Coordinates of C-alpha atoms in Angstrom, one line a residue:
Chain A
X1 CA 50.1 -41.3 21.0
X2 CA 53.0 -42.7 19.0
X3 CA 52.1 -43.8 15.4
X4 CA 51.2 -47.6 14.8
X5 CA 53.3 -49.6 12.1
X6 CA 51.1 -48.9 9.7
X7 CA 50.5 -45.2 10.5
X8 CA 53.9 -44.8 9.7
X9 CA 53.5 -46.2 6.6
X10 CA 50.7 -43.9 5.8
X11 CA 52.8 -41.3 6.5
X12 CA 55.6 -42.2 4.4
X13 CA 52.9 -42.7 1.7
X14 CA 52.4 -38.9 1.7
X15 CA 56.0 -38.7 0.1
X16 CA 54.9 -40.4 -3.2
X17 CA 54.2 -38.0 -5.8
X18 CA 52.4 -39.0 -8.9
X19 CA 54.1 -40.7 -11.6
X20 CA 57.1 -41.9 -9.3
X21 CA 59.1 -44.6 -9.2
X22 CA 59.9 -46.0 -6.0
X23 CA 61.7 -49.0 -4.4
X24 CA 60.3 -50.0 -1.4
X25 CA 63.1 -51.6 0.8
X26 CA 62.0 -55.0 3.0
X27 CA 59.9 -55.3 5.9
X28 CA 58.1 -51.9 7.6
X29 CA 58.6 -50.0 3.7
X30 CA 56.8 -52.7 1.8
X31 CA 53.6 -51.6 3.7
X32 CA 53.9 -47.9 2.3
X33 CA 52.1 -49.6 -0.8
X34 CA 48.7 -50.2 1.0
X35 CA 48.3 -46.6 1.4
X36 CA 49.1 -44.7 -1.6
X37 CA 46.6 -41.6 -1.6
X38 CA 43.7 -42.3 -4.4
X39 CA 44.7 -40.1 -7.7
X40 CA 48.5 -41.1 -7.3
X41 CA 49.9 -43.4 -10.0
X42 CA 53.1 -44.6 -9.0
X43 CA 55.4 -48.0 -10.3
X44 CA 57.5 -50.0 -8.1
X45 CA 60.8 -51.4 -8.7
X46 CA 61.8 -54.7 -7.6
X47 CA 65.3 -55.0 -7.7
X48 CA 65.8 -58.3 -9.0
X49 CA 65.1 -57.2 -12.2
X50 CA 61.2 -55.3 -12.5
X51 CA 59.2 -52.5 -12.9
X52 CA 55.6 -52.3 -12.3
X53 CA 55.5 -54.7 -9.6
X54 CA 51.9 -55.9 -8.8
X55 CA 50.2 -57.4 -5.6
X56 CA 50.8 -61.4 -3.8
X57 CA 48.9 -63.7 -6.3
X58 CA 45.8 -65.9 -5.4
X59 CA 46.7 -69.2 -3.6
X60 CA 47.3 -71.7 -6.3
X61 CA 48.5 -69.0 -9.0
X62 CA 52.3 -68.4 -7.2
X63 CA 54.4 -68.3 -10.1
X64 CA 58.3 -69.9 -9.0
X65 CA 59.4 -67.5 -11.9
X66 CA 58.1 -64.3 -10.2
X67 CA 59.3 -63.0 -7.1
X68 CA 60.5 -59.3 -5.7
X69 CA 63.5 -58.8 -4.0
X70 CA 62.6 -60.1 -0.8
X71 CA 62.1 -63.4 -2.8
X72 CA 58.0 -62.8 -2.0
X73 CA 55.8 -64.8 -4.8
X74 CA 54.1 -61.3 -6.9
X75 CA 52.2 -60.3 -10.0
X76 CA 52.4 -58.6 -12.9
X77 CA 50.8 -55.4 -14.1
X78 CA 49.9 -54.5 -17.8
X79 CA 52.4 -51.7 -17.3
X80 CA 55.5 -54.5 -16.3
X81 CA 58.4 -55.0 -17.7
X82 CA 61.5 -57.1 -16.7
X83 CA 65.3 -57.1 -17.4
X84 CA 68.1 -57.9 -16.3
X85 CA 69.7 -56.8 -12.8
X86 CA 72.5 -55.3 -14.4
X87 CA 70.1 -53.1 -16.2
X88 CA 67.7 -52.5 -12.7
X89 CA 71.1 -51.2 -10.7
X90 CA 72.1 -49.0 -13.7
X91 CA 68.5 -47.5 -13.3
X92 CA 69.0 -46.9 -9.5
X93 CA 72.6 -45.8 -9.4
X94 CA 71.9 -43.8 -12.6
X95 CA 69.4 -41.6 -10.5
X96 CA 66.2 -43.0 -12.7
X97 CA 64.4 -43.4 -8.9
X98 CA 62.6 -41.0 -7.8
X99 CA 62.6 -42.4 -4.4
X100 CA 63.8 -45.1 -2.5
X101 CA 62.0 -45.9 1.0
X102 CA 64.2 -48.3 3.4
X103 CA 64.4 -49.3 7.5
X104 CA 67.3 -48.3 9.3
X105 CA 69.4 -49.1 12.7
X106 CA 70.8 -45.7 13.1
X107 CA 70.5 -42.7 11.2
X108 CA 73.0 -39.6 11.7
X109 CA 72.4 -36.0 11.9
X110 CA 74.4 -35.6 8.6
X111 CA 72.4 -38.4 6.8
X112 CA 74.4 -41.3 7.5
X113 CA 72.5 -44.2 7.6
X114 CA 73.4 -48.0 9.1
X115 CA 71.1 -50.7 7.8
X116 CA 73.2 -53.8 7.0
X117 CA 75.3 -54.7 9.8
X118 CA 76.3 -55.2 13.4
X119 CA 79.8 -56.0 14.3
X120 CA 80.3 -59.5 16.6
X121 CA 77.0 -60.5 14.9
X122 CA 76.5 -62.7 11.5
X123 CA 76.2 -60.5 8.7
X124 CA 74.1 -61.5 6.1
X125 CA 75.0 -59.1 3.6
X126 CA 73.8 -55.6 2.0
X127 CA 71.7 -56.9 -0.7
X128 CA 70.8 -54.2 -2.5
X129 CA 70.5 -51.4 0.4
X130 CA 74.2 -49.8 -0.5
X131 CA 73.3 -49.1 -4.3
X132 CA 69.8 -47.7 -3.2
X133 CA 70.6 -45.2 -1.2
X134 CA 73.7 -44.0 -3.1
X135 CA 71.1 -43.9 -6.5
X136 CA 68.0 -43.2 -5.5
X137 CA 67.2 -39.9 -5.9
X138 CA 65.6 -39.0 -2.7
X139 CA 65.8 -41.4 0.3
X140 CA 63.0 -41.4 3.2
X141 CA 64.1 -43.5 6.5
X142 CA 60.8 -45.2 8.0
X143 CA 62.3 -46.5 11.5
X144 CA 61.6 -46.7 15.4
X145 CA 62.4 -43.5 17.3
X146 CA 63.9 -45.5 19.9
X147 CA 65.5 -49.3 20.0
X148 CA 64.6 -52.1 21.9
X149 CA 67.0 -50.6 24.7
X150 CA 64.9 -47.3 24.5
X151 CA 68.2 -45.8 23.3
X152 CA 68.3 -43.4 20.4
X153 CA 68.4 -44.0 16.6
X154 CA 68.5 -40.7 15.3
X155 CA 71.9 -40.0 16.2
X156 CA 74.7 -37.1 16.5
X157 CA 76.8 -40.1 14.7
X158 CA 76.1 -43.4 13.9
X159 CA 78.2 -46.0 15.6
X160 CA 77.2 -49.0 13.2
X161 CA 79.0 -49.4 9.5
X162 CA 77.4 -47.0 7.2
X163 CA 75.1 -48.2 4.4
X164 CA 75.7 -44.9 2.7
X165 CA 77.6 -41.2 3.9
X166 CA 75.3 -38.3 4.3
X167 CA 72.1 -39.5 1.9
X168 CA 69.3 -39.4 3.7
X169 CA 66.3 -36.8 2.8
X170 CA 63.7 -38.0 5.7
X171 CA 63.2 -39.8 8.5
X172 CA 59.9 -41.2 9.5
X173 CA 59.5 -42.5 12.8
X174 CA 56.8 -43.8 15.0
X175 CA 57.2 -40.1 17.0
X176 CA 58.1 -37.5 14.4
X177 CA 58.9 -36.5 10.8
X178 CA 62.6 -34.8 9.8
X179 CA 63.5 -33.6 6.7
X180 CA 66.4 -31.4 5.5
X181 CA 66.6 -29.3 2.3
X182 CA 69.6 -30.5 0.6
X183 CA 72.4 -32.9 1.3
X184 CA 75.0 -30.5 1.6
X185 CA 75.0 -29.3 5.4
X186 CA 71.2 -28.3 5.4
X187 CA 70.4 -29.6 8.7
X188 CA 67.5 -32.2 9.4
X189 CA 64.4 -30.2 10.6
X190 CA 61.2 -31.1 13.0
X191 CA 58.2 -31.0 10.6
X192 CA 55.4 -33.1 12.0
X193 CA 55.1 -34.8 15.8
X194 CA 52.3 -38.1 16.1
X195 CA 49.4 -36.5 17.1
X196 CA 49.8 -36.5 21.4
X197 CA 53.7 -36.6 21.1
X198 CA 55.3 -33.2 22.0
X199 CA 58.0 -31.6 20.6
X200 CA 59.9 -32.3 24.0
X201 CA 59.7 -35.5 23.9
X202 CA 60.8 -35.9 20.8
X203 CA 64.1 -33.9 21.7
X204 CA 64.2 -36.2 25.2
X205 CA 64.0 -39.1 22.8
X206 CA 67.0 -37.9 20.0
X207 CA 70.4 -37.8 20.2
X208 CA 71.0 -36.2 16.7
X209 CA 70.9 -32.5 16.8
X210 CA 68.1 -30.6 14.6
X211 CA 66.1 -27.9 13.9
X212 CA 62.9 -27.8 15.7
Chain B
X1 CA 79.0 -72.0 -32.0
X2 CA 76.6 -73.3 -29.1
X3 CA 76.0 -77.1 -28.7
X4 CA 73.6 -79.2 -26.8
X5 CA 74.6 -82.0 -24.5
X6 CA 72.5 -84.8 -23.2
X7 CA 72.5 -83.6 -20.0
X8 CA 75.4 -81.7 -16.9
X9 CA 77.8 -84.1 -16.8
X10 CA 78.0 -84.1 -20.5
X11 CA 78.4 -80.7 -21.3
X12 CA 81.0 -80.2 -18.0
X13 CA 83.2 -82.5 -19.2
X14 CA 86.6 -80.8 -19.3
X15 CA 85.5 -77.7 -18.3
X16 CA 86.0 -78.2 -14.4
X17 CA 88.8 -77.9 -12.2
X18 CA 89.6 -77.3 -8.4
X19 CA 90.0 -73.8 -7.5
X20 CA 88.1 -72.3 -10.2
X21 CA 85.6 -69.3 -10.5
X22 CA 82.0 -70.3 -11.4
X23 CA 79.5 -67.5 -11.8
X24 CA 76.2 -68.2 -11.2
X25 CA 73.0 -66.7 -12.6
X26 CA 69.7 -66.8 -9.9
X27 CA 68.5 -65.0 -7.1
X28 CA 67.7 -66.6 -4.5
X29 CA 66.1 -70.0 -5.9
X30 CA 64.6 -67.7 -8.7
X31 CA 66.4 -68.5 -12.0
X32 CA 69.0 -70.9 -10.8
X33 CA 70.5 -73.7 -13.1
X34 CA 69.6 -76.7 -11.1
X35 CA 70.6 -79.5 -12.9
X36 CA 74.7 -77.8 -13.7
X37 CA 74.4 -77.0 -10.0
X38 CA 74.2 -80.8 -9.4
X39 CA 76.5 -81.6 -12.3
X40 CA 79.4 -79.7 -10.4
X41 CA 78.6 -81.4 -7.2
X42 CA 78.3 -84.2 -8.8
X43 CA 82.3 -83.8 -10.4
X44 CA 84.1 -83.6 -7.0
X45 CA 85.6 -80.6 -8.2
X46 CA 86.6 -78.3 -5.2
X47 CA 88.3 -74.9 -3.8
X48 CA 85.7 -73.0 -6.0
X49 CA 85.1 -69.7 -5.8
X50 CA 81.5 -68.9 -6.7
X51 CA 80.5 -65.5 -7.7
X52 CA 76.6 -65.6 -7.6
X53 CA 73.9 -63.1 -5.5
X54 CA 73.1 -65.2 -2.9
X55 CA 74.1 -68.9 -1.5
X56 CA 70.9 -70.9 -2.0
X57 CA 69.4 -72.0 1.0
X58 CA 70.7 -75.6 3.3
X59 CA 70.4 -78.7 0.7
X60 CA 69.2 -76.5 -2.6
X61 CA 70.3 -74.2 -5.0
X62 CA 73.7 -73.6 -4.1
X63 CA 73.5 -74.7 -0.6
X64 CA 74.7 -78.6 -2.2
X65 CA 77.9 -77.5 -3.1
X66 CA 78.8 -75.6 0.6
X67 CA 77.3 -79.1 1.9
X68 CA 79.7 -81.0 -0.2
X69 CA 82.7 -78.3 1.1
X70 CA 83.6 -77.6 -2.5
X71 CA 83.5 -74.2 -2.0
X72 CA 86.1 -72.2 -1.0
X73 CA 85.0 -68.8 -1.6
X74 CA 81.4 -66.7 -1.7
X75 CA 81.3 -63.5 -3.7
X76 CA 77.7 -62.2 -2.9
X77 CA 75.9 -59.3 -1.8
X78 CA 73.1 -61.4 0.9
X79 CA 73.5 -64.9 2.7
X80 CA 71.0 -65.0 4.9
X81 CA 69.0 -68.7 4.1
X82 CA 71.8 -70.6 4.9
X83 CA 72.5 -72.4 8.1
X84 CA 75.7 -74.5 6.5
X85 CA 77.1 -71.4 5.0
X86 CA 76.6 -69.8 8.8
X87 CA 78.9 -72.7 10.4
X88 CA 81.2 -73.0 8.0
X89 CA 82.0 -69.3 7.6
X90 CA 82.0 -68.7 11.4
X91 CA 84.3 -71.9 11.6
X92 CA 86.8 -70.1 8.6
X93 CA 86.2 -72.7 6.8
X94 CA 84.6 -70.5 3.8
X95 CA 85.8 -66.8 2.7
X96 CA 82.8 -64.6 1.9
X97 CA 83.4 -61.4 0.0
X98 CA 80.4 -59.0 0.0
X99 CA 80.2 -57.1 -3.2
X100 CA 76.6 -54.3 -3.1
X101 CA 74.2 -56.1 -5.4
X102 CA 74.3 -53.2 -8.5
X103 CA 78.7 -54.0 -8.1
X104 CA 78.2 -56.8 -8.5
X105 CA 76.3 -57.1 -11.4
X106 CA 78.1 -54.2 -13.0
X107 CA 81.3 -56.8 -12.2
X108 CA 80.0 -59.1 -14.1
X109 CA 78.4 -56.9 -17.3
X110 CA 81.9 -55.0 -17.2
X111 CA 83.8 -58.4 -17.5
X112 CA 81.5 -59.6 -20.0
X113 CA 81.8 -56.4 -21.9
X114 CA 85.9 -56.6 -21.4
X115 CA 85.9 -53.8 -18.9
X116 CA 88.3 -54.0 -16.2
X117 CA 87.2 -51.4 -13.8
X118 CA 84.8 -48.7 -13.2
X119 CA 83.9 -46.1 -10.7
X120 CA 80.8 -46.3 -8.9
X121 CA 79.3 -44.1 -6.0
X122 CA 77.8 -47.5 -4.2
X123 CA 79.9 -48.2 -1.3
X124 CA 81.9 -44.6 -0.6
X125 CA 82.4 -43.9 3.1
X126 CA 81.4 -47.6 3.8
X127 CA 83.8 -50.4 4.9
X128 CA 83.2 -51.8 1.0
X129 CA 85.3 -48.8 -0.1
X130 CA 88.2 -49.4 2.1
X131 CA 91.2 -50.3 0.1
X132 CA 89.8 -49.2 -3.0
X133 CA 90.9 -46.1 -5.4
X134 CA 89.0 -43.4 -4.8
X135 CA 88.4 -40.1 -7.7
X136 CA 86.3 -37.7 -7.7
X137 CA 83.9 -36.5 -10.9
X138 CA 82.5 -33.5 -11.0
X139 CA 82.5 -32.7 -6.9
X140 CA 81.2 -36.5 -6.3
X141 CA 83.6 -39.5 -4.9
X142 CA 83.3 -42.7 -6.5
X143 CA 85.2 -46.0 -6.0
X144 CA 87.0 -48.5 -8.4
X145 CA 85.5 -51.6 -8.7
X146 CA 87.0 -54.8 -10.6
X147 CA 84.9 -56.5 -13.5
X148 CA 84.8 -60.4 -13.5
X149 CA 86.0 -63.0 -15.9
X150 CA 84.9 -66.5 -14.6
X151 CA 86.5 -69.4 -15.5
X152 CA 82.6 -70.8 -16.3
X153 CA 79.9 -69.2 -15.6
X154 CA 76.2 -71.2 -15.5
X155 CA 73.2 -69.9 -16.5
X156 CA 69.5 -70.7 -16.7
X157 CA 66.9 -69.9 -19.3
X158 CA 63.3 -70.2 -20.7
X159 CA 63.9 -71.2 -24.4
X160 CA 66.8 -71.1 -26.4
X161 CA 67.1 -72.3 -30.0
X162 CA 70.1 -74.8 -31.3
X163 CA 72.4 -71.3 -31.7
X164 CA 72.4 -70.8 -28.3
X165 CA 70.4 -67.5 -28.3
X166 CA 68.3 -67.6 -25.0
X167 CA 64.9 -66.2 -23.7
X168 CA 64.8 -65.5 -20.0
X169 CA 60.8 -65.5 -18.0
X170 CA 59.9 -62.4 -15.7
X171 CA 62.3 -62.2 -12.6
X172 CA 64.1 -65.9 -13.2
X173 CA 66.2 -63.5 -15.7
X174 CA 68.2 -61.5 -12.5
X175 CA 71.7 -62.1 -13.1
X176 CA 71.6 -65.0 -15.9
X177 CA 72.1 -62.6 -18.7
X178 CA 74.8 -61.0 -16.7
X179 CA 76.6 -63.7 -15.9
X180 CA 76.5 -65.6 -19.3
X181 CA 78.5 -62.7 -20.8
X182 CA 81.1 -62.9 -17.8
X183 CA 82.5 -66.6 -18.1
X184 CA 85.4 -68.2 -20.5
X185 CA 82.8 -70.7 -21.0
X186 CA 79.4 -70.2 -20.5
X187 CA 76.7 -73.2 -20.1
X188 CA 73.1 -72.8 -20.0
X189 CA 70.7 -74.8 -18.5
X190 CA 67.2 -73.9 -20.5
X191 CA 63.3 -75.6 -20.3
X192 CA 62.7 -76.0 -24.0
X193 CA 65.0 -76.0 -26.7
X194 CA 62.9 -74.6 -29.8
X195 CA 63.5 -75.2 -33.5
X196 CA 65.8 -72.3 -35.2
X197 CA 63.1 -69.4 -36.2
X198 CA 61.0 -69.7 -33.7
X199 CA 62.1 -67.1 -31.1
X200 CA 61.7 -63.2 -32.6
X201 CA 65.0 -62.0 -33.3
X202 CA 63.8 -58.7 -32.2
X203 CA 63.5 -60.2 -28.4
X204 CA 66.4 -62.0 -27.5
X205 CA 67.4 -61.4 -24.3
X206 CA 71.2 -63.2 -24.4
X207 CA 72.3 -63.3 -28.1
X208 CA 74.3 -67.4 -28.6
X209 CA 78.0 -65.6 -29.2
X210 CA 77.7 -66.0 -25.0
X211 CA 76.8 -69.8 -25.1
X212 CA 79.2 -72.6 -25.7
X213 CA 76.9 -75.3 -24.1
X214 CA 73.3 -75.6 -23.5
X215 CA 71.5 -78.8 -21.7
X216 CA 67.7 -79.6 -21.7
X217 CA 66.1 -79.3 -18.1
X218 CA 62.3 -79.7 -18.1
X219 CA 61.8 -81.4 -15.1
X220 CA 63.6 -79.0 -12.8
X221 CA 62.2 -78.4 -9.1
X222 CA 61.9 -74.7 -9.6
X223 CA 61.6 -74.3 -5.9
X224 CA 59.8 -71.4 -4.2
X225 CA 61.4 -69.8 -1.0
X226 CA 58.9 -67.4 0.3
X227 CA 55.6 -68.1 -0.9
X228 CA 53.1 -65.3 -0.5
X229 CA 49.5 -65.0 -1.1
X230 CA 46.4 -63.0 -0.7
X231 CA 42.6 -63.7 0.1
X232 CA 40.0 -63.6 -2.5
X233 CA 37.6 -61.1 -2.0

C-alpha cells in the first residue's frame, strides 16, 4: 500500500534532527510539522522574515501583521524572532538551514529538481524555492511517485526548467525513500519501500536510474 | 532630515514622474503602504516599473495600479493572486522580470548599501542565470546579480518618531527595511508617529538617514489574504 499524504509527511518528519532549523516549502511539506517525533526541538523559518514560527491562531485572534510565506495567518513562540527578508535569505543562502523540505514536478537522477514552472503555462513565479534549495543545507523532495498521467517524476533528466542543478539529498514519495551520500556524483539509492510496495514496482514506476 | 506630510498626495508632490522605478516594501498584503499606494494611483503617473515581491491581488495592494495600466513593468519573484496582472501580461501589455526572492532582496540591500553587484549561487543552471556572468569561488559557480537604486521607494511601518527612524511589527517588516535603503527618495507610510525619545535607540529597525518623508496612516485596511485558523480544544 502506497503511503497516504500524511504518511509521507511522517516520513519526512524522521529527517528532522533535534535542534534544526527547517523551512517547510508550501503545500504537502507544511504537514511535516504535525508529526515531529516527541523529544525533537526543532524552529521553523518562514521566509518572509521569521524564526520560530508557531501554529494557525484561534478564530478571532488572526493577526493581519503575522503571516508565513504562504501568506497563512500564524503565531508566535517565546523563542521568535523577526527581521527583515534581506536578513532571512542571507540565513538560507548562507547555509544557516539545516534543512529545507519542498514539493517537486520532477526530480533528476543527478539532483536536479523542477518546482516553479511549466512552459505554455502562466508562471507565477519562484518565490522563494530557487534560494532554498541552493542554501539550504540539506534538501528532502516529498512528491508523488508518479503524475496525474501515471508518468514518472523521478527522472533520468528533468524536462521542466530547473529550480536548482544537482541539490537534492532525498526524495520522499508516496512509494519509496532515495537518498544519496553526497552531491558530487554519489548516486540516489533505494532505502525504504511503503510497506506492500515492492522494490519492482518501484523500478516499473522510475525512470531515473539508482541504486537499489 | 525626515518630514511629515498631511497625508500621500502631500508628501508625493514632486517626486513622481512617468516611467520611473518605485520599490515597494510588503509581501503579499502583509506590510504594504496602502495609503502611498493610492497616492500614486491617485497622480496619473504611468510607465512605472515597480520592483516589489509580489503584485497585490485584483483591486488591492498593488493590484490598483495594474488596474489603472500605470504600470509598465513587474520585478518580482511570485504573481500568483492576480487575475489583471494574468490578462495583461499574457496580452504584452505588462513586462514581468522574475528575480528568486533572496536576489531580490539582496538587489535591493546591495543598492541601498551602494553595491552594484554581487555573486550569488541562487539561480545557477536555471533560466535566471542565463545571460548573466558566471565565476567560480572556491570549486562553486555563482552568478552576478545587479543591486537596485529606485527612483522612490515606499515603505510601511509601525512607529516612527519626527526623525524618521522607524519600528517595523512581526512579518509586516519583509522587504520594508530593504527597500527604504534602496530609493533616491524614500517615503514611509507608518501607524503612529511617537514623540522623539520614545522608541529605544537600541531597537530601531530602519535608522531616519533612509527617510525623506513619512505620512500618518491609522486607519489603513490592513487586509488579510489567507486567513487560517484552528479549533479550540
Amino acid at each position: 500500500m502506497a503511503w497516504t499524504r500524511d504518511q509521507m509527511a511522517a516520513r519526512a518528519a524522521q529527517e528532522l534532527h533535534d535542534g534544526f532549523y527547517v523551512n517547510l516549502g508550501i503545500g504537502m511539506p507544511t504537514l511535516v510539522a504535525n508529526h515531529v517525533a516527541e523529544g525533537i526541538d526543532i524552529t521553523l523559518q518562514s521566509e518572509n522574515g521569521m524564526l520560530g514560527m508557531g501554529p494557525f491562531p484561534y478564530a478571532g485572534e488572526e493577526d493581519p501583521d503575522l503571516i508565513n510565506a504562504g501568506k497563512q495567518t500564524i503565531t508566535e513562540l517565546r523563542r521568535t524572532s523577526y527581521f527583515s527578508s534581506a536578513d532571512s535569505f542571507a540565513m538560507i543562502r548562507g547555509g544557516h538551514m539545516d534543512l529545507s523540505i519542498l514539493g517537486a514536478m520532477e526530480v533528476a537522477q543527478n539532483g536536479d529538481i523542477a518546482n516553479w514552472m511549466v512552459p505554455g503555462k502562466l508562471v507565477k513565479g519562484m518565490g522563494g524555492a530557487m534560494d532554498l534549495v541552493a542554501g539550504a543545507r540539506r534538501i528532502v523532495v516529498l512528491m508523488e511517485h508518479v503524475d496525474k498521467a501515471g508518468g514518472a517524476k523521478f527522472k533520468a533528466a528533468c524536462s521542466l526548467p530547473l529550480t536548482g542543478a544537482g541539490v537534492v539529498d532525498v526524495i520522499i514519495t508516496d512509494l519509496a525513500v532515495f537518498e544519496r551520500a553526497d552531491r558530487k556524483g554519489a548516486p540516489f539509492r533505494l532505502i525504504e519501500t511503503a510497506p506492500g510496495v515492492s522494490a519492482d514496482e518501484v523500478r516499473a514506476k522510475t525512470e531515473a536510474a539508482y541504486e537499489a | 532630515m525626515a518630514r511629515l506630510y498631511p497625508d500621500a498626495a502631500a508628501a508625493l508632490d514632486g517626486l513622481l514622474f512617468d516611467g520611473m522605478t518605485i520599490a515597494a516594501g510588503g509581501f503579499g498584503l502583509c506590510g504594504i503602504p496602502e495609503k502611498l499606494i493610492a497616492g500614486i494611483a491617485a497622480s496619473g503617473v504611468k510607465d512605472l516599473t515597480i520592483v516589489s515581491n509580489n503584485a497585490g491581488v485584483d483591486g488591492f495592494g498593488l493590484g490598483v495600479l495594474l488596474h489603472s495600466r500605470q504600470v509598465r513593468k513587474m520585478i518580482s519573484s511570485y504573481v500568483g493572486e492576480n487575475k489583471e496582472f494574468e490578462r495583461q501580461y499574457l496580452s504584452g501589455e505588462l513586462e514581468l522580470e522574475f528575480a528568486p526572492q533572496g536576489t531580490l532582496a539582496e538587489r535591493l540591500r546591495a543598492g541601498g548599501a551602494g553595491i552594484p553587484g554581487f555573486y550569488t549561487k541562487t539561480g545557477v543552471g536555471t533560466l535566471i542565470a542565463e545571460g548573466k556572468e558566471h565565476k567560480d569561488f572556491d570549486g562553486e559557480t555563482y552568478i552576478l546579480e545587479r543591486g537596485i537604486v529606485a527612483d522612490l521607494a515606499i515603505v510601511h511601518a509601525w512607529r516612527a518618531d519626527p526623525y524618521g527612524n522607524l519600528v517595523y511589527r512581526k512579518t509586516a517588516r519583509n522587504f520594508n527595511p530593504n527597500a527604504a535603503t534602496a530609493g533616491r527618495v524614500t517615503v514611509a507610510e507608518v501607524e503612529e508617529m511617537v514623540q522623539p525619545g520614545t522608541l529605544d535607540p537600541d531597537a530601531i529597525h530602519t535608522p531616519g538617514v533612509y527617510i525623506q518623508r513619512m505620512i500618518v496612516a491609522a486607519d489603513n485596511e490592513k487586509r488579510i489574504e489567507n486567513r487560517t485558523v484552528r479549533e479550540r480544544i
